[in-house]
Short mmCIF file of C-alpha atoms and ligand atoms in Angstrom, two decimals:
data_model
loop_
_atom_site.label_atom_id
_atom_site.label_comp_id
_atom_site.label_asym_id
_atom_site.label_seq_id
_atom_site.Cartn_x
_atom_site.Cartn_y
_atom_site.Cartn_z
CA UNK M 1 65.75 260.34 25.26
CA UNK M 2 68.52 262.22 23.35
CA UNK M 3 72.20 260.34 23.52
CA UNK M 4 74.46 261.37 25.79
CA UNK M 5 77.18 263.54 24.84
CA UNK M 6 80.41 262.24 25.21
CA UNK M 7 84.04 263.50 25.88
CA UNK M 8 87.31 261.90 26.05
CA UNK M 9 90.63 262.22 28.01
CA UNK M 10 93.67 259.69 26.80
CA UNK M 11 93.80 258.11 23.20
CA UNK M 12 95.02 254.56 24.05
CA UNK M 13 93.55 251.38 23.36
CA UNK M 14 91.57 251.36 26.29
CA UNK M 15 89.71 254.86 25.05
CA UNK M 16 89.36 253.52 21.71
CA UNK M 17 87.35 250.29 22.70
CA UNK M 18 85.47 252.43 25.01
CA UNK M 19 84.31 255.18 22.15
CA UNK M 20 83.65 252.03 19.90
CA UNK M 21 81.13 250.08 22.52
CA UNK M 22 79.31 253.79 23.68
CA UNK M 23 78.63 254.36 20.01
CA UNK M 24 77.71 250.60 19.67
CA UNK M 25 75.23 250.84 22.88
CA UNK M 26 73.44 253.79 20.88
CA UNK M 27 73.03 255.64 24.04
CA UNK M 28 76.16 258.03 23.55
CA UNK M 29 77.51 260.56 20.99
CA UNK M 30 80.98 261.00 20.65
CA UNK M 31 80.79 265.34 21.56
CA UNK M 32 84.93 265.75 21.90
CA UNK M 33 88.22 264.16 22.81
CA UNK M 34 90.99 265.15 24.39
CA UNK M 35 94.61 264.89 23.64
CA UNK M 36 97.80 266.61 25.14
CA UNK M 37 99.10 266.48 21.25
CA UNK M 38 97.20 268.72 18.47
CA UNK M 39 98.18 265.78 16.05
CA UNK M 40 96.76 262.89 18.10
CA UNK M 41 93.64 264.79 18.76
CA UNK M 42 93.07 265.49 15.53
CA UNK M 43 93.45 262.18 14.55
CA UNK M 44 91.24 260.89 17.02
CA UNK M 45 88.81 263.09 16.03
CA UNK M 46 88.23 262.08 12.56
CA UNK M 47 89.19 258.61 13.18
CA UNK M 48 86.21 258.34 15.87
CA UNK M 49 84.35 261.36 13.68
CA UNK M 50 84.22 263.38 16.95
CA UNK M 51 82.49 267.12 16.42
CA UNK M 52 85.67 268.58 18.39
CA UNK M 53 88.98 267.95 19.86
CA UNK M 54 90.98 269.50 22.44
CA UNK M 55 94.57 270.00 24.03
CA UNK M 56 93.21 272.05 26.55
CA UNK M 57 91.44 270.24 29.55
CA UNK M 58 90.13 273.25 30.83
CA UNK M 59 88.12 274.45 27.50
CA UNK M 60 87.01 271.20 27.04
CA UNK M 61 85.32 271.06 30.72
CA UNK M 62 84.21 274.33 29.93
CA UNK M 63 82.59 273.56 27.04
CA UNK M 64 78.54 273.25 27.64
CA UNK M 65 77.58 270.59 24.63
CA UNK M 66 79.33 268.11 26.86
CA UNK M 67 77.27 265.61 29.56
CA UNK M 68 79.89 263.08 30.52
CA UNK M 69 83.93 262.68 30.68
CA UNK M 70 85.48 259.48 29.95
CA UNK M 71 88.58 259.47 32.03
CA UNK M 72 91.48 256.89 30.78
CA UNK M 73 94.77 258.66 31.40
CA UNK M 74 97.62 257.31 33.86
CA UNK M 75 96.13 256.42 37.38
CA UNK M 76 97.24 259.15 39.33
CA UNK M 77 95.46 261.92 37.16
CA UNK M 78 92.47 260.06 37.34
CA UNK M 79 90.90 261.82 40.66
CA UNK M 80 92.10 265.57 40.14
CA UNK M 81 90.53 264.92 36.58
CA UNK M 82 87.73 263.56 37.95
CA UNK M 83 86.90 266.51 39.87
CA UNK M 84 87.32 268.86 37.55
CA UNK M 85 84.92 267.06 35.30
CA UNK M 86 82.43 267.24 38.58
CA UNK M 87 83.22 270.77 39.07
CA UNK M 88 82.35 271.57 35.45
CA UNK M 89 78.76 269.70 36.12
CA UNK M 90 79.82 267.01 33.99
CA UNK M 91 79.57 263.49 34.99
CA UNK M 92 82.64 261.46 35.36
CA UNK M 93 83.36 257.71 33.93
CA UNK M 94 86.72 257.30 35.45
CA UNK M 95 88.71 254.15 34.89
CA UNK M 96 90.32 251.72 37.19
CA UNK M 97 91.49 252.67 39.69
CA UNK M 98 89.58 255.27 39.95
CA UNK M 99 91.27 257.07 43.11
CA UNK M 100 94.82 256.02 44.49
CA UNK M 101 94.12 256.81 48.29
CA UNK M 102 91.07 255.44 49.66
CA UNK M 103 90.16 258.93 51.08
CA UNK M 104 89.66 260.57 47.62
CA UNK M 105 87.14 257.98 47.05
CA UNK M 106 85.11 259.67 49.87
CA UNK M 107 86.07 262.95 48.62
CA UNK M 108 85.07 262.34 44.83
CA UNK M 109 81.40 260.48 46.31
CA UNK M 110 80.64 263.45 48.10
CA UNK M 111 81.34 265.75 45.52
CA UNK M 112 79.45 264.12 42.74
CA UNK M 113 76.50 264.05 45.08
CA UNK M 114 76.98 267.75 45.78
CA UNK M 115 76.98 268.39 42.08
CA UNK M 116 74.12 266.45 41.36
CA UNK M 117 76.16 264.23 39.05
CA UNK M 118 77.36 260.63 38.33
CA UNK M 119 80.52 259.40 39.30
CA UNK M 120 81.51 255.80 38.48
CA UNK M 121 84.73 253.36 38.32
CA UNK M 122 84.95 251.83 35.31
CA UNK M 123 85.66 248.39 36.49
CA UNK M 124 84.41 246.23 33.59
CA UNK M 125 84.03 242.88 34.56
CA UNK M 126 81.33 243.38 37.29
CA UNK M 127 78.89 244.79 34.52
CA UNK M 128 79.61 241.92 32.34
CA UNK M 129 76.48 239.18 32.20
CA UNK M 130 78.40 236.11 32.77
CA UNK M 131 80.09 237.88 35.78
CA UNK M 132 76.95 238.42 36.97
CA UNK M 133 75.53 234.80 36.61
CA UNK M 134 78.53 233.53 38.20
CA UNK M 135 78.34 235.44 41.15
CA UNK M 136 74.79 234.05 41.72
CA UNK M 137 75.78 230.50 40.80
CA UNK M 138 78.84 230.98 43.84
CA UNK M 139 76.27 232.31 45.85
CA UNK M 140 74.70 228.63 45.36
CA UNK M 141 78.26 226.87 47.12
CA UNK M 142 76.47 225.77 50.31
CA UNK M 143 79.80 225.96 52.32
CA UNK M 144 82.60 227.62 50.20
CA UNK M 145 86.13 226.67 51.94
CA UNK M 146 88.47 229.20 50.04
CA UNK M 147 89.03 230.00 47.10
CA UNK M 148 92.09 231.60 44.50
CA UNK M 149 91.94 233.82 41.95
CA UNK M 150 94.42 234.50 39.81
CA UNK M 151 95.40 237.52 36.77
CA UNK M 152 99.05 237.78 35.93
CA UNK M 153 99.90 238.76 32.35
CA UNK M 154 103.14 239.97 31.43
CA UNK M 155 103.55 243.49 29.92
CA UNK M 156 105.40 244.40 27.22
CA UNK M 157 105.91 247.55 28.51
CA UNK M 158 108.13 245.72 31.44
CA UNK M 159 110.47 245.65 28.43
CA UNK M 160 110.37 249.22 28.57
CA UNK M 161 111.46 248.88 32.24
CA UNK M 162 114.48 246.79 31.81
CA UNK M 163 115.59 249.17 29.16
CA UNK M 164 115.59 251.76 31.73
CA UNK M 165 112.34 253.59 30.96
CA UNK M 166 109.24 254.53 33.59
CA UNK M 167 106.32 254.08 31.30
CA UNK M 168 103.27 255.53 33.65
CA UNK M 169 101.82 252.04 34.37
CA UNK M 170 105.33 251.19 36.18
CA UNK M 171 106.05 254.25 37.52
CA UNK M 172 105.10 255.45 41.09
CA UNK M 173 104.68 258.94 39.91
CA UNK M 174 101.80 257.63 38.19
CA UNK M 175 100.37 255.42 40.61
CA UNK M 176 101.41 252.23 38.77
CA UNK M 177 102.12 248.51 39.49
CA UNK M 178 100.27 245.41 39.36
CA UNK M 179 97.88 245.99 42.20
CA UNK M 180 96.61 248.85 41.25
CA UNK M 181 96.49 247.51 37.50
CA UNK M 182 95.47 243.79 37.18
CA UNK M 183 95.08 242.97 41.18
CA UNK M 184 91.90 245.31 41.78
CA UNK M 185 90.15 243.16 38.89
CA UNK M 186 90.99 240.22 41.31
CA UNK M 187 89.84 242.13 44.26
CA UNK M 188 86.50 243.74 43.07
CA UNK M 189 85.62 239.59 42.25
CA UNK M 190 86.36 238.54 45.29
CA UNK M 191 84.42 241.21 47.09
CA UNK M 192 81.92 240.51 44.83
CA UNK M 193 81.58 236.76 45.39
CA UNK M 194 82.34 236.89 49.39
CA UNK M 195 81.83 240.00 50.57
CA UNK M 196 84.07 242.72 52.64
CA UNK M 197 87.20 240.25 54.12
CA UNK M 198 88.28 240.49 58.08
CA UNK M 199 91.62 240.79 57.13
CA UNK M 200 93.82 241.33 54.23
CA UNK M 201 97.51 240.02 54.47
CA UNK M 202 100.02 241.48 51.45
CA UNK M 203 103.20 240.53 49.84
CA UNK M 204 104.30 242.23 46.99
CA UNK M 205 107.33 242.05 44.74
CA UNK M 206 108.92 245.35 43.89
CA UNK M 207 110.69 246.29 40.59
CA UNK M 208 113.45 248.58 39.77
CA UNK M 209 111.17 251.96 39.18
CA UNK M 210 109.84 250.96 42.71
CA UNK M 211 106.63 250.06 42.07
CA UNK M 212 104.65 245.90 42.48
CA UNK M 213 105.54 243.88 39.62
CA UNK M 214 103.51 241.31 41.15
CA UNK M 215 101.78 240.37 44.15
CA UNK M 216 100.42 237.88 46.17
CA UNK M 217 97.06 238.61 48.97
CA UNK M 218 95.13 236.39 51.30
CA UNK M 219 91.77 237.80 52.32
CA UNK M 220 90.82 236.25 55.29
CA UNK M 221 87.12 235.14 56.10
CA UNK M 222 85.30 234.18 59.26
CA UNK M 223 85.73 230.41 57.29
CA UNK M 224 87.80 230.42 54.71
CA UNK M 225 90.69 232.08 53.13
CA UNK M 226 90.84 233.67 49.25
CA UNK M 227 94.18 233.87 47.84
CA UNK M 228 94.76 236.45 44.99
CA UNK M 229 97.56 236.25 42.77
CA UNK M 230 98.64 238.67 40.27
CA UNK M 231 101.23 240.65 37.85
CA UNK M 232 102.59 242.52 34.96
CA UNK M 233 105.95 240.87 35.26
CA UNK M 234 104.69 237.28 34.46
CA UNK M 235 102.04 234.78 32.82
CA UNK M 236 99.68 232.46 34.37
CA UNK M 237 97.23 230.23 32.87
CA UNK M 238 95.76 229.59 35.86
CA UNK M 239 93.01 231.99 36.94
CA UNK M 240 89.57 230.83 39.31
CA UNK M 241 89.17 228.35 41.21
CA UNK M 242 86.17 228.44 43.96
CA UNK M 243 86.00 225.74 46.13
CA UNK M 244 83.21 223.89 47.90
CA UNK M 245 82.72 220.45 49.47
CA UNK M 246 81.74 218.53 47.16
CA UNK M 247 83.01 220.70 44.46
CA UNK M 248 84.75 222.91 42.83
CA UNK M 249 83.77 225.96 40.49
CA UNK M 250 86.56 226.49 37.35
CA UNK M 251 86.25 229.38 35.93
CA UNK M 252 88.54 231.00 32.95
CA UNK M 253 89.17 234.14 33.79
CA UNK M 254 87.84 237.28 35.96
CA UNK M 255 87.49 239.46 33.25
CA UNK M 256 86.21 238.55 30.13
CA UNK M 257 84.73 235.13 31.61
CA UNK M 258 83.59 233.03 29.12
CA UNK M 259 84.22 228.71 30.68
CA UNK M 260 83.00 227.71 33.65
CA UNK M 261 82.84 223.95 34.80
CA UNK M 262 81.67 222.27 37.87
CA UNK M 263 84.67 219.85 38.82
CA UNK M 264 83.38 216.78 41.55
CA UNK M 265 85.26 216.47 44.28
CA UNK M 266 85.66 212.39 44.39
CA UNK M 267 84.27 211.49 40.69
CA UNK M 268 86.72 214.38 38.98
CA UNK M 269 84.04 214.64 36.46
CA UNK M 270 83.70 217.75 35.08
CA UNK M 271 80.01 219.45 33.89
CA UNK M 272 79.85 222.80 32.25
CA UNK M 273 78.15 225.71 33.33
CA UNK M 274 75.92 227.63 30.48
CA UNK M 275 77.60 230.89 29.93
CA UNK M 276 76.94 233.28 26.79
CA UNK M 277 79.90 233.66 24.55
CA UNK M 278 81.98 236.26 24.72
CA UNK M 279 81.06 239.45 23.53
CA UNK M 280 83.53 240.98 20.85
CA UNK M 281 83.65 244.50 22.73
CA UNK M 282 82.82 243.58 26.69
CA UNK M 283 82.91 247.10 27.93
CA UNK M 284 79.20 247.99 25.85
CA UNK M 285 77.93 246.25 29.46
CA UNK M 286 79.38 249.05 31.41
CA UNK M 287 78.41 251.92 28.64
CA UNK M 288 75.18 251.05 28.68
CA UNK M 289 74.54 250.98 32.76
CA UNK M 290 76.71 253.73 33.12
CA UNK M 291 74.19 255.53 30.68
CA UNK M 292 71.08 253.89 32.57
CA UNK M 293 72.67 255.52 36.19
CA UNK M 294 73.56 258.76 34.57
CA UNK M 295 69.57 259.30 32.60
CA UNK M 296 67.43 257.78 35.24
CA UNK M 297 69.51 257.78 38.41
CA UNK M 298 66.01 257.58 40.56
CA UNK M 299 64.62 254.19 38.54
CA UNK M 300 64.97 251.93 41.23
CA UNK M 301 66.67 249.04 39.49
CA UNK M 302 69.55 251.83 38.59
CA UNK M 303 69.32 253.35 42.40
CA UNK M 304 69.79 249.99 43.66
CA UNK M 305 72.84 249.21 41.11
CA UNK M 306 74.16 252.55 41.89
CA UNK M 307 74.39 251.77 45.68
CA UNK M 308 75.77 248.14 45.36
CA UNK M 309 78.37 249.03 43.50
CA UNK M 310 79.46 251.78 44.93
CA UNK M 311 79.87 249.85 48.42
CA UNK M 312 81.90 247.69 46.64
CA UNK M 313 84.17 250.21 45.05
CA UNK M 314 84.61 251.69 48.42
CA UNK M 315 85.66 248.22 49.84
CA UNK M 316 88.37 247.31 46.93
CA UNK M 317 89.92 250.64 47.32
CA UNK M 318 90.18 249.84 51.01
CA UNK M 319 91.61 246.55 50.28
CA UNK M 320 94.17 248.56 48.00
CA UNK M 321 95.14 251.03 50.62
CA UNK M 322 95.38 248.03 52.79
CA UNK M 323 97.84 246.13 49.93
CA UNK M 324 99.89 249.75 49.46
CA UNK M 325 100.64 250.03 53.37
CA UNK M 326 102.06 246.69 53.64
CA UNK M 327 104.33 247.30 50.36
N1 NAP Y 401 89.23 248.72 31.66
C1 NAP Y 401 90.23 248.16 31.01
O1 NAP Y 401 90.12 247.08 30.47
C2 NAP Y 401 91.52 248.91 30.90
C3 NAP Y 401 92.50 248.47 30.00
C4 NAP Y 401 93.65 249.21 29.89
C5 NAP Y 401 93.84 250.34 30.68
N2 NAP Y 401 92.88 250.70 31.56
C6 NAP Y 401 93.06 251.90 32.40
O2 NAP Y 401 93.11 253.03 31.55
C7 NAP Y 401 94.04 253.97 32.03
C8 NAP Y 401 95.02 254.28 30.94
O3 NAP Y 401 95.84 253.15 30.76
P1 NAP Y 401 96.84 253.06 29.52
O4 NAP Y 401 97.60 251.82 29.64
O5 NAP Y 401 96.08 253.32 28.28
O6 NAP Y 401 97.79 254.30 29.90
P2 NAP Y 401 98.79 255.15 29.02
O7 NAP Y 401 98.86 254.60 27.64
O8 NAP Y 401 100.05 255.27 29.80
O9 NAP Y 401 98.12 256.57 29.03
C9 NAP Y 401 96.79 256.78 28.61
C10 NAP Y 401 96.67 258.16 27.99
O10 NAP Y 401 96.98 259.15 28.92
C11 NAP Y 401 97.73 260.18 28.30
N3 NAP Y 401 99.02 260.28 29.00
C12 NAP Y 401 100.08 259.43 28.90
N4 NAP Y 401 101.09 259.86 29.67
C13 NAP Y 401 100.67 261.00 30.25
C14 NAP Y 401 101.25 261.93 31.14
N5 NAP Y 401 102.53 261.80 31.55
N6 NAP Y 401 100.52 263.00 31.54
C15 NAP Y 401 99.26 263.16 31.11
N7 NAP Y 401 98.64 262.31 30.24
C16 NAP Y 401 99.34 261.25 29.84
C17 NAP Y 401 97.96 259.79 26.86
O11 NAP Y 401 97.06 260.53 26.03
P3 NAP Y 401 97.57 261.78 25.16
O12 NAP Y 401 99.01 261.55 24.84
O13 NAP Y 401 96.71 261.73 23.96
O14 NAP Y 401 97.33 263.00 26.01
C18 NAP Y 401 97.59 258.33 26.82
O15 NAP Y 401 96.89 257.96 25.66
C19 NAP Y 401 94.69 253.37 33.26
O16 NAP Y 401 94.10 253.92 34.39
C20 NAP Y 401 94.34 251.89 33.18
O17 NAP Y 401 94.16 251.32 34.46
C21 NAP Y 401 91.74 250.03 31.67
#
């Protein structure tokens, strides 16, 4: 099957990583990027030997050697982007979030299916193989009684902030804050591991530009309660902790997971759960299932995938919408 042919919009970090692991999955080519500045497209270009580069969205969408759009600008461009791409019979990798109301998501579905094409949220972690494994070992907790996960990292650009700048991932123009940035990591585990909550309770710490520096949410079960903390604003070395009976599940982090330890309830001893080690670029997990949905959408492994995770896309942006109305 020939590689897909791929095309970029944003040249962060984020879009670097993701060129490098598409290339490394050998199931992409990189076809064109896409840069508002000629001089950052051109250097993308020959940095990540790209055949073309763009400034102009529209001519790159137009352009017919193209199968699939990377999305990674600022949140709030990511779904009229998105359906553009659609429009242009393209399929669409967006990233996180990929909408910022929960009734784009619908919109954005529907439209992909009307086009015939893929649309998916680049949410990372839940394509990772230790993810995985952990969510079956959890599935394993014969009575889970709650559980809290945490991911709270402070930015740099907060520094930025207090200096009495709006870079797009703390400004409300562009859909930013903590929620929307580290909490839907949180969020997509915990609908992951226990499934679509009853209720979801929000408190959320607004900055200066107006948008959540950080937040706290309880998701209520029928059972058992999961507390999610996170935010750009500040650091925590704590992150997972699932608990059951007789004991508890550690885990090191949500993305990127690499410990996990059983910890006994009454002994306190604590016995390691075989994980693989980490992989030096985590997203090639997502390239290369994103390329398995977009070549053989109708293989029923991929249909099945396809369908799971969309469900649960759905329900995290309903959680967010959820978070955002109790702001
Ligand atoms: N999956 C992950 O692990 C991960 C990690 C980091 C970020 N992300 C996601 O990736 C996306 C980008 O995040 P980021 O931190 O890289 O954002 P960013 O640096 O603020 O912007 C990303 C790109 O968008 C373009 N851009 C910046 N400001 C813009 C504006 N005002 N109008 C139009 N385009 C603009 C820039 O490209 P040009 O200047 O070249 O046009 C820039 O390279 C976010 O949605 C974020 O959630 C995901």
């Amino acid at each position: 099957m020939a590689a897909l042919r791929l095309a970029t919009i944003g040249t962060s970090m984020i879009t670097k990583q993701f060129i490098e692991a598409a290339i490394e999955s050998g199931r992409y080519t990189l076809e064109a990027v896409y840069s508002r500045s000629q001089v950052k497209a051109e250097e993308f270009k020959k940095a990540y030997r790209s055949k073309k580069a763009y400034t102009d969205l529209t001519q790159m969408l137009e352009d017919s050697e193209i199968d699939v759009v990377y999305i990674a600008s600022p949140n709030s461009l990511h779904y009229p982007q998105a359906v553009e791409v659609l429009k242009h019979e393209k399929h669409a990798i967006v990233e996180k979030p990929m909408v910022t109301r929960s009734k784009d998501w619908d919109q954005l579905i529907k439209l992909a299916e009307k086009q015939g094409k893929v649309v998916v949220e680049a949410a990372r972690h839940i394509y990772e193989p230790n993810f995985i494994h952990i969510t079956q070992v959890i599935r394993t907790i014969p009575e889970v009684l709650g559980a809290s996960l945490t991911y709270s990292k402070y930015s740099s650009r907060y520094d930025q902030v207090k200096s009495g700048e709006e870079p797009p991932i703390f400004s409300p123009r562009f859909a930013g804050g903590a929620a929307n940035d580290l909490g839907i990591y949180v969020i997509y585990a915990a609908v992951a591991w226990f499934g679509e909550p009853k209720s979801v309770h929000a408190f959320s710490q607004q900055i200066k530009t107006g948008v959540d520096g950080k937040g706290t949410v309880v998701l209520r079960y029928d059972s058992f309660d999961v507390t999610l903390h996170y935010g750009k604003i500040n650091t925590s070395m704590h992150s997972v902790e699932v608990y059951g009976e007789d004991r508890t599940l550690i885990l090191d982090a949500v993305t990127g997971l690499s410990k996990a330890s059983w910890l006994d309830a009454c002994s306190k001893q604590v016995t390691p759960v075989e994980l693989d080690s980490a992989a030096p670029n985590p997203l090639k997990w997502e390239a290369k299932a994103f390329a398995d949905l977009i070549e053989e959408p109708s293989a029923p492994d991929n249909h099945s995938l396809k369908v799971r995770n969309q469900e649960l896309s759905r329900t995290v942006h309903q959680i967010l919408e959820d978070i955002r109305q109790q702001h």
